């Protein structure tokens, strides 16, 4: 199947999915979600397809995120489209994490937000020297979603807390250190890697990837781990900010400045959700919690204001509500994270395959 936005085809023994919106950094639209899910469902029971390869058209991005402008524009018609977009996207994320065949995600170029959801839960995650990963949702009044809180909660020490609150960018080496990727392959070898994965022969996916793998460069994120552990600890964003203010290093000063532009409500919700995700039993349980939060942050206007300021009017002057961290009470965060009415819950933990999923 070929469309303007997506290239889905069989090559040899592999099912191939290429996001094909290079002018939009391969941002994920709602129709693409359903098409990817449909292809995966079919391939799961097709004996001719032994493995799946996901990549992006062009050299700039695998996927820069979900189509947040479409979500923003849908606000005039209420929350229905946003709820459906996120629900089906999260079902797809869960499907990928449980896919019964090897799923190889080539995380070359920019991989942000929804792009993490498509690749970060894959069984085999490839990065290159061009990879740039991030979960920058606090800049638009949202939390790291698409299972981002699950991944962040399992990063070493407090690295996930730092990445989730600040939206800091990761290189390929950083992504491997943080648990968002597995293997470094030089970008010039990607065509050979894909050809080998598609080709005939009895080699396993692991054996093929090992043939092209190279030593990962040094991770700057790893080098900052001690400073991160000393400052991004505890359960209060105010405490993190205070710890940064007592650190005289240029890194701490830069980090403090970056946090000032983020939504106070989104930061507190992000911290609470990452902390909770550490205790949850599954990715699906984390997606259920994320769905409650993104739904409410859309409906209370925080996400809408963040997108307006960053991507629509581009004035970079969001009017967050509340304005300060002190005004964001624990009760507000508890309400954001509390269950929706039963009929409105995503319910993936209870039903991991959720209508879009693939039975093992």
GROMACS .gro file of C-alpha atoms in nm:
model
  360
    1UNK     CA    1   0.000   0.000   0.000
    2UNK     CA    2   0.129   0.343  -0.095
    3UNK     CA    3  -0.017   0.679   0.002
    4UNK     CA    4   0.109   1.035  -0.003
    5UNK     CA    5   0.193   1.016   0.367
    6UNK     CA    6   0.303   0.658   0.409
    7UNK     CA    7   0.481   0.387   0.209
    8UNK     CA    8   0.380   0.036   0.316
    9UNK     CA    9   0.515  -0.259   0.119
   10UNK     CA   10   0.680  -0.597   0.133
   11UNK     CA   11   1.047  -0.626   0.042
   12UNK     CA   12   1.181  -0.979   0.055
   13UNK     CA   13   1.100  -1.124   0.393
   14UNK     CA   14   1.037  -0.786   0.557
   15UNK     CA   15   0.735  -0.564   0.587
   16UNK     CA   16   0.848  -0.207   0.538
   17UNK     CA   17   0.684   0.110   0.671
   18UNK     CA   18   0.827   0.445   0.563
   19UNK     CA   19   0.681   0.768   0.696
   20UNK     CA   20   0.663   0.989   0.388
   21UNK     CA   21   0.614   1.349   0.491
   22UNK     CA   22   0.973   1.475   0.474
   23UNK     CA   23   0.861   1.837   0.433
   24UNK     CA   24   0.687   1.805   0.772
   25UNK     CA   25   0.971   1.601   0.927
   26UNK     CA   26   0.745   1.296   0.887
   27UNK     CA   27   0.500   1.416   1.152
   28UNK     CA   28   0.237   1.153   1.232
   29UNK     CA   29  -0.118   1.227   1.114
   30UNK     CA   30  -0.430   1.049   1.226
   31UNK     CA   31  -0.481   0.853   0.901
   32UNK     CA   32  -0.123   0.727   0.926
   33UNK     CA   33  -0.196   0.573   1.267
   34UNK     CA   34  -0.474   0.354   1.129
   35UNK     CA   35  -0.278   0.256   0.820
   36UNK     CA   36   0.025   0.147   1.022
   37UNK     CA   37  -0.194  -0.050   1.262
   38UNK     CA   38  -0.372  -0.222   0.975
   39UNK     CA   39  -0.046  -0.322   0.809
   40UNK     CA   40   0.096  -0.458   1.133
   41UNK     CA   41  -0.219  -0.658   1.203
   42UNK     CA   42  -0.199  -0.820   0.859
   43UNK     CA   43   0.171  -0.893   0.875
   44UNK     CA   44   0.142  -1.049   1.219
   45UNK     CA   45  -0.036  -1.349   1.066
   46UNK     CA   46   0.144  -1.349   0.729
   47UNK     CA   47   0.411  -1.624   0.724
   48UNK     CA   48   0.590  -1.450   0.436
   49UNK     CA   49   0.669  -1.153   0.661
   50UNK     CA   50   0.938  -1.241   0.914
   51UNK     CA   51   1.021  -0.892   1.042
   52UNK     CA   52   0.913  -0.527   1.019
   53UNK     CA   53   1.131  -0.225   0.940
   54UNK     CA   54   1.020   0.130   1.024
   55UNK     CA   55   1.202   0.434   0.884
   56UNK     CA   56   1.139   0.786   0.758
   57UNK     CA   57   1.169   0.945   0.415
   58UNK     CA   58   1.457   1.187   0.368
   59UNK     CA   59   1.759   1.227   0.592
   60UNK     CA   60   1.623   1.474   0.846
   61UNK     CA   61   1.381   1.275   1.060
   62UNK     CA   62   1.219   0.947   1.140
   63UNK     CA   63   0.926   1.138   1.290
   64UNK     CA   64   0.923   1.478   1.460
   65UNK     CA   65   0.606   1.397   1.653
   66UNK     CA   66   0.230   1.381   1.623
   67UNK     CA   67   0.038   1.632   1.416
   68UNK     CA   68  -0.019   1.879   1.701
   69UNK     CA   69  -0.142   2.149   1.465
   70UNK     CA   70  -0.431   1.924   1.360
   71UNK     CA   71  -0.508   1.868   1.728
   72UNK     CA   72  -0.496   2.243   1.789
   73UNK     CA   73  -0.726   2.319   1.497
   74UNK     CA   74  -0.975   2.056   1.614
   75UNK     CA   75  -1.039   2.248   1.937
   76UNK     CA   76  -1.327   2.443   1.783
   77UNK     CA   77  -1.524   2.118   1.754
   78UNK     CA   78  -1.458   2.001   2.107
   79UNK     CA   79  -1.230   1.726   2.237
   80UNK     CA   80  -1.362   1.437   2.028
   81UNK     CA   81  -1.090   1.431   1.764
   82UNK     CA   82  -0.809   1.477   2.016
   83UNK     CA   83  -0.939   1.193   2.230
   84UNK     CA   84  -0.968   0.962   1.928
   85UNK     CA   85  -0.623   1.060   1.797
   86UNK     CA   86  -0.450   0.990   2.127
   87UNK     CA   87  -0.649   0.674   2.201
   88UNK     CA   88  -0.565   0.513   1.867
   89UNK     CA   89  -0.205   0.636   1.880
   90UNK     CA   90  -0.155   0.481   2.223
   91UNK     CA   91  -0.312   0.154   2.107
   92UNK     CA   92  -0.060   0.152   1.824
   93UNK     CA   93   0.225   0.216   2.069
   94UNK     CA   94   0.108  -0.081   2.277
   95UNK     CA   95   0.079  -0.295   1.965
   96UNK     CA   96   0.437  -0.220   1.867
   97UNK     CA   97   0.563  -0.308   2.215
   98UNK     CA   98   0.392  -0.650   2.201
   99UNK     CA   99   0.443  -0.722   1.832
  100UNK     CA  100   0.502  -1.095   1.778
  101UNK     CA  101   0.774  -1.049   1.514
  102UNK     CA  102   1.099  -0.850   1.526
  103UNK     CA  103   1.027  -0.480   1.480
  104UNK     CA  104   1.329  -0.275   1.372
  105UNK     CA  105   1.297   0.102   1.416
  106UNK     CA  106   1.560   0.311   1.240
  107UNK     CA  107   1.577   0.626   1.453
  108UNK     CA  108   1.782   0.835   1.210
  109UNK     CA  109   1.753   1.214   1.232
  110UNK     CA  110   1.489   1.382   1.450
  111UNK     CA  111   1.274   1.154   1.667
  112UNK     CA  112   1.042   1.343   1.901
  113UNK     CA  113   0.711   1.290   2.079
  114UNK     CA  114   0.496   1.064   1.864
  115UNK     CA  115   0.809   0.945   1.686
  116UNK     CA  116   0.929   0.804   2.018
  117UNK     CA  117   0.597   0.622   2.047
  118UNK     CA  118   0.652   0.453   1.710
  119UNK     CA  119   1.014   0.355   1.775
  120UNK     CA  120   1.097   0.361   2.145
  121UNK     CA  121   0.889   0.049   2.218
  122UNK     CA  122   1.024  -0.152   1.924
  123UNK     CA  123   1.217  -0.473   1.981
  124UNK     CA  124   1.524  -0.340   1.793
  125UNK     CA  125   1.604   0.032   1.802
  126UNK     CA  126   1.880   0.171   1.579
  127UNK     CA  127   2.038   0.516   1.616
  128UNK     CA  128   2.303   0.696   1.410
  129UNK     CA  129   2.533   0.997   1.440
  130UNK     CA  130   2.243   1.205   1.301
  131UNK     CA  131   1.990   1.094   1.561
  132UNK     CA  132   1.831   1.359   1.783
  133UNK     CA  133   1.569   1.237   2.027
  134UNK     CA  134   1.355   1.439   2.267
  135UNK     CA  135   1.032   1.446   2.464
  136UNK     CA  136   0.967   1.825   2.463
  137UNK     CA  137   0.601   1.819   2.568
  138UNK     CA  138   0.631   2.047   2.873
  139UNK     CA  139   0.703   2.330   2.624
  140UNK     CA  140   0.350   2.295   2.484
  141UNK     CA  141   0.162   2.240   2.809
  142UNK     CA  142   0.158   1.861   2.789
  143UNK     CA  143   0.332   1.566   2.952
  144UNK     CA  144   0.567   1.321   2.778
  145UNK     CA  145   0.315   1.072   2.640
  146UNK     CA  146   0.306   0.782   2.389
  147UNK     CA  147   0.458   0.573   2.666
  148UNK     CA  148   0.724   0.835   2.729
  149UNK     CA  149   0.669   0.831   3.105
  150UNK     CA  150   0.729   0.455   3.104
  151UNK     CA  151   1.062   0.494   2.922
  152UNK     CA  152   1.167   0.796   3.128
  153UNK     CA  153   1.086   0.621   3.455
  154UNK     CA  154   1.328   0.343   3.362
  155UNK     CA  155   1.621   0.562   3.258
  156UNK     CA  156   1.927   0.551   3.489
  157UNK     CA  157   1.903   0.740   3.818
  158UNK     CA  158   1.723   1.072   3.758
  159UNK     CA  159   1.810   1.104   3.388
  160UNK     CA  160   1.449   1.040   3.290
  161UNK     CA  161   1.324   1.310   3.526
  162UNK     CA  162   1.568   1.556   3.370
  163UNK     CA  163   1.472   1.463   3.014
  164UNK     CA  164   1.099   1.476   3.089
  165UNK     CA  165   1.098   1.814   3.263
  166UNK     CA  166   1.343   1.994   3.037
  167UNK     CA  167   1.273   1.829   2.700
  168UNK     CA  168   1.650   1.810   2.652
  169UNK     CA  169   1.774   1.660   2.329
  170UNK     CA  170   1.956   1.329   2.316
  171UNK     CA  171   2.216   1.220   2.066
  172UNK     CA  172   2.216   0.860   1.952
  173UNK     CA  173   2.473   0.779   2.219
  174UNK     CA  174   2.260   0.954   2.481
  175UNK     CA  175   1.954   0.757   2.371
  176UNK     CA  176   2.136   0.427   2.417
  177UNK     CA  177   2.251   0.535   2.763
  178UNK     CA  178   1.899   0.648   2.862
  179UNK     CA  179   1.735   0.327   2.740
  180UNK     CA  180   1.557   0.478   2.440
  181UNK     CA  181   1.768   0.290   2.184
  182UNK     CA  182   1.982  -0.022   2.156
  183UNK     CA  183   2.239  -0.009   1.878
  184UNK     CA  184   2.452   0.250   1.698
  185UNK     CA  185   2.491   0.210   1.321
  186UNK     CA  186   2.665   0.475   1.105
  187UNK     CA  187   2.410   0.642   0.879
  188UNK     CA  188   2.600   0.559   0.559
  189UNK     CA  189   2.549   0.190   0.635
  190UNK     CA  190   2.171   0.209   0.676
  191UNK     CA  191   2.092   0.114   0.312
  192UNK     CA  192   2.308  -0.197   0.349
  193UNK     CA  193   2.145  -0.281   0.681
  194UNK     CA  194   1.794  -0.254   0.537
  195UNK     CA  195   1.889  -0.462   0.234
  196UNK     CA  196   2.035  -0.732   0.457
  197UNK     CA  197   1.725  -0.737   0.678
  198UNK     CA  198   1.505  -0.776   0.371
  199UNK     CA  199   1.727  -1.031   0.197
  200UNK     CA  200   1.710  -1.404   0.189
  201UNK     CA  201   1.908  -1.620   0.427
  202UNK     CA  202   1.883  -1.771   0.767
  203UNK     CA  203   2.037  -1.493   0.976
  204UNK     CA  204   1.837  -1.361   1.267
  205UNK     CA  205   1.765  -0.992   1.304
  206UNK     CA  206   2.015  -0.978   1.588
  207UNK     CA  207   2.285  -1.135   1.372
  208UNK     CA  208   2.220  -0.893   1.085
  209UNK     CA  209   2.224  -0.586   1.307
  210UNK     CA  210   2.543  -0.701   1.479
  211UNK     CA  211   2.714  -0.707   1.140
  212UNK     CA  212   2.654  -0.334   1.094
  213UNK     CA  213   2.680  -0.214   1.454
  214UNK     CA  214   2.960   0.021   1.556
  215UNK     CA  215   3.085   0.140   1.891
  216UNK     CA  216   2.863   0.416   2.024
  217UNK     CA  217   3.028   0.758   2.073
  218UNK     CA  218   3.060   0.901   2.422
  219UNK     CA  219   2.734   1.015   2.576
  220UNK     CA  220   2.734   1.372   2.709
  221UNK     CA  221   2.419   1.283   2.901
  222UNK     CA  222   2.609   1.009   3.080
  223UNK     CA  223   2.883   1.260   3.162
  224UNK     CA  224   2.620   1.482   3.329
  225UNK     CA  225   2.459   1.198   3.523
  226UNK     CA  226   2.609   1.293   3.860
  227UNK     CA  227   2.492   1.653   3.831
  228UNK     CA  228   2.148   1.536   3.722
  229UNK     CA  229   2.125   1.291   4.012
  230UNK     CA  230   2.217   1.566   4.258
  231UNK     CA  231   1.952   1.810   4.137
  232UNK     CA  232   1.661   1.621   3.977
  233UNK     CA  233   1.570   1.422   4.285
  234UNK     CA  234   1.264   1.427   4.506
  235UNK     CA  235   0.897   1.467   4.428
  236UNK     CA  236   0.869   1.847   4.402
  237UNK     CA  237   0.963   2.061   4.105
  238UNK     CA  238   1.029   2.345   4.350
  239UNK     CA  239   1.294   2.130   4.516
  240UNK     CA  240   1.460   2.060   4.182
  241UNK     CA  241   1.464   2.428   4.099
  242UNK     CA  242   1.615   2.510   4.439
  243UNK     CA  243   1.886   2.249   4.391
  244UNK     CA  244   1.972   2.395   4.052
  245UNK     CA  245   1.995   2.744   4.201
  246UNK     CA  246   2.254   2.620   4.451
  247UNK     CA  247   2.465   2.460   4.180
  248UNK     CA  248   2.713   2.721   4.047
  249UNK     CA  249   2.787   2.533   3.725
  250UNK     CA  250   2.701   2.670   3.379
  251UNK     CA  251   2.500   2.350   3.320
  252UNK     CA  252   2.272   2.427   3.615
  253UNK     CA  253   2.226   2.789   3.509
  254UNK     CA  254   2.135   2.685   3.155
  255UNK     CA  255   1.896   2.420   3.283
  256UNK     CA  256   1.721   2.668   3.515
  257UNK     CA  257   1.670   2.914   3.231
  258UNK     CA  258   1.521   2.640   3.016
  259UNK     CA  259   1.272   2.537   3.282
  260UNK     CA  260   1.138   2.893   3.310
  261UNK     CA  261   0.964   2.864   2.973
  262UNK     CA  262   0.783   2.540   3.054
  263UNK     CA  263   0.426   2.505   3.176
  264UNK     CA  264   0.428   2.489   3.557
  265UNK     CA  265   0.127   2.259   3.553
  266UNK     CA  266   0.278   2.033   3.289
  267UNK     CA  267   0.608   2.012   3.479
  268UNK     CA  268   0.439   1.912   3.803
  269UNK     CA  269   0.219   1.662   3.622
  270UNK     CA  270   0.521   1.521   3.439
  271UNK     CA  271   0.719   1.469   3.758
  272UNK     CA  272   0.424   1.302   3.932
  273UNK     CA  273   0.356   1.077   3.633
  274UNK     CA  274   0.718   0.966   3.595
  275UNK     CA  275   0.731   0.890   3.965
  276UNK     CA  276   0.408   0.691   3.943
  277UNK     CA  277   0.524   0.507   3.630
  278UNK     CA  278   0.811   0.358   3.830
  279UNK     CA  279   0.549   0.162   4.026
  280UNK     CA  280   0.326   0.055   3.737
  281UNK     CA  281   0.323  -0.302   3.604
  282UNK     CA  282   0.321  -0.233   3.231
  283UNK     CA  283   0.356   0.013   2.947
  284UNK     CA  284  -0.019  -0.014   2.897
  285UNK     CA  285  -0.085   0.099   3.253
  286UNK     CA  286   0.136   0.403   3.192
  287UNK     CA  287  -0.049   0.480   2.868
  288UNK     CA  288  -0.379   0.468   3.056
  289UNK     CA  289  -0.252   0.736   3.297
  290UNK     CA  290  -0.104   0.947   3.016
  291UNK     CA  291  -0.437   0.940   2.834
  292UNK     CA  292  -0.614   1.090   3.135
  293UNK     CA  293  -0.360   1.369   3.155
  294UNK     CA  294  -0.341   1.465   2.788
  295UNK     CA  295  -0.720   1.463   2.763
  296UNK     CA  296  -0.754   1.700   3.056
  297UNK     CA  297  -0.464   1.925   2.951
  298UNK     CA  298  -0.629   1.960   2.611
  299UNK     CA  299  -0.970   2.032   2.759
  300UNK     CA  300  -0.849   2.284   3.018
  301UNK     CA  301  -0.660   2.477   2.750
  302UNK     CA  302  -0.300   2.434   2.867
  303UNK     CA  303  -0.200   2.233   2.558
  304UNK     CA  304  -0.391   2.469   2.329
  305UNK     CA  305  -0.208   2.771   2.469
  306UNK     CA  306   0.127   2.598   2.444
  307UNK     CA  307   0.078   2.511   2.077
  308UNK     CA  308  -0.048   2.862   2.004
  309UNK     CA  309   0.258   3.026   2.154
  310UNK     CA  310   0.517   2.790   2.008
  311UNK     CA  311   0.377   2.686   1.670
  312UNK     CA  312   0.084   2.907   1.567
  313UNK     CA  313   0.149   3.269   1.666
  314UNK     CA  314   0.511   3.180   1.747
  315UNK     CA  315   0.536   3.460   2.002
  316UNK     CA  316   0.695   3.220   2.254
  317UNK     CA  317   0.497   3.394   2.528
  318UNK     CA  318   0.250   3.136   2.657
  319UNK     CA  319  -0.001   3.245   2.918
  320UNK     CA  320   0.013   2.939   3.140
  321UNK     CA  321  -0.263   2.871   3.389
  322UNK     CA  322  -0.163   2.875   3.669
  323UNK     CA  323   0.130   3.108   3.610
  324UNK     CA  324   0.361   2.986   3.887
  325UNK     CA  325   0.464   2.655   4.036
  326UNK     CA  326   0.334   2.763   4.376
  327UNK     CA  327  -0.015   2.802   4.234
  328UNK     CA  328  -0.019   2.444   4.101
  329UNK     CA  329  -0.151   2.251   4.399
  330UNK     CA  330  -0.120   1.882   4.471
  331UNK     CA  331  -0.497   1.861   4.439
  332UNK     CA  332  -0.479   1.992   4.082
  333UNK     CA  333  -0.230   1.722   3.985
  334UNK     CA  334  -0.433   1.452   4.159
  335UNK     CA  335  -0.740   1.557   3.960
  336UNK     CA  336  -0.545   1.545   3.633
  337UNK     CA  337  -0.424   1.192   3.709
  338UNK     CA  338  -0.747   1.055   3.851
  339UNK     CA  339  -0.950   0.803   3.646
  340UNK     CA  340  -1.190   0.929   3.384
  341UNK     CA  341  -1.550   0.806   3.390
  342UNK     CA  342  -1.540   0.432   3.323
  343UNK     CA  343  -1.676   0.460   2.969
  344UNK     CA  344  -1.409   0.720   2.881
  345UNK     CA  345  -1.103   0.535   3.012
  346UNK     CA  346  -0.852   0.402   2.761
  347UNK     CA  347  -0.829   0.072   2.949
  348UNK     CA  348  -0.521  -0.069   2.780
  349UNK     CA  349  -0.383  -0.236   3.092
  350UNK     CA  350  -0.700  -0.443   3.125
  351UNK     CA  351  -0.713  -0.506   2.749
  352UNK     CA  352  -0.358  -0.472   2.613
  353UNK     CA  353  -0.456  -0.533   2.253
  354UNK     CA  354  -0.733  -0.274   2.273
  355UNK     CA  355  -0.901  -0.329   1.937
  356UNK     CA  356  -0.595  -0.224   1.735
  357UNK     CA  357  -0.359  -0.473   1.893
  358UNK     CA  358  -0.220  -0.799   1.766
  359UNK     CA  359  -0.272  -1.121   1.956
  360UNK     CA  360   0.055  -1.304   2.024
   0.00000   0.00000   0.00000
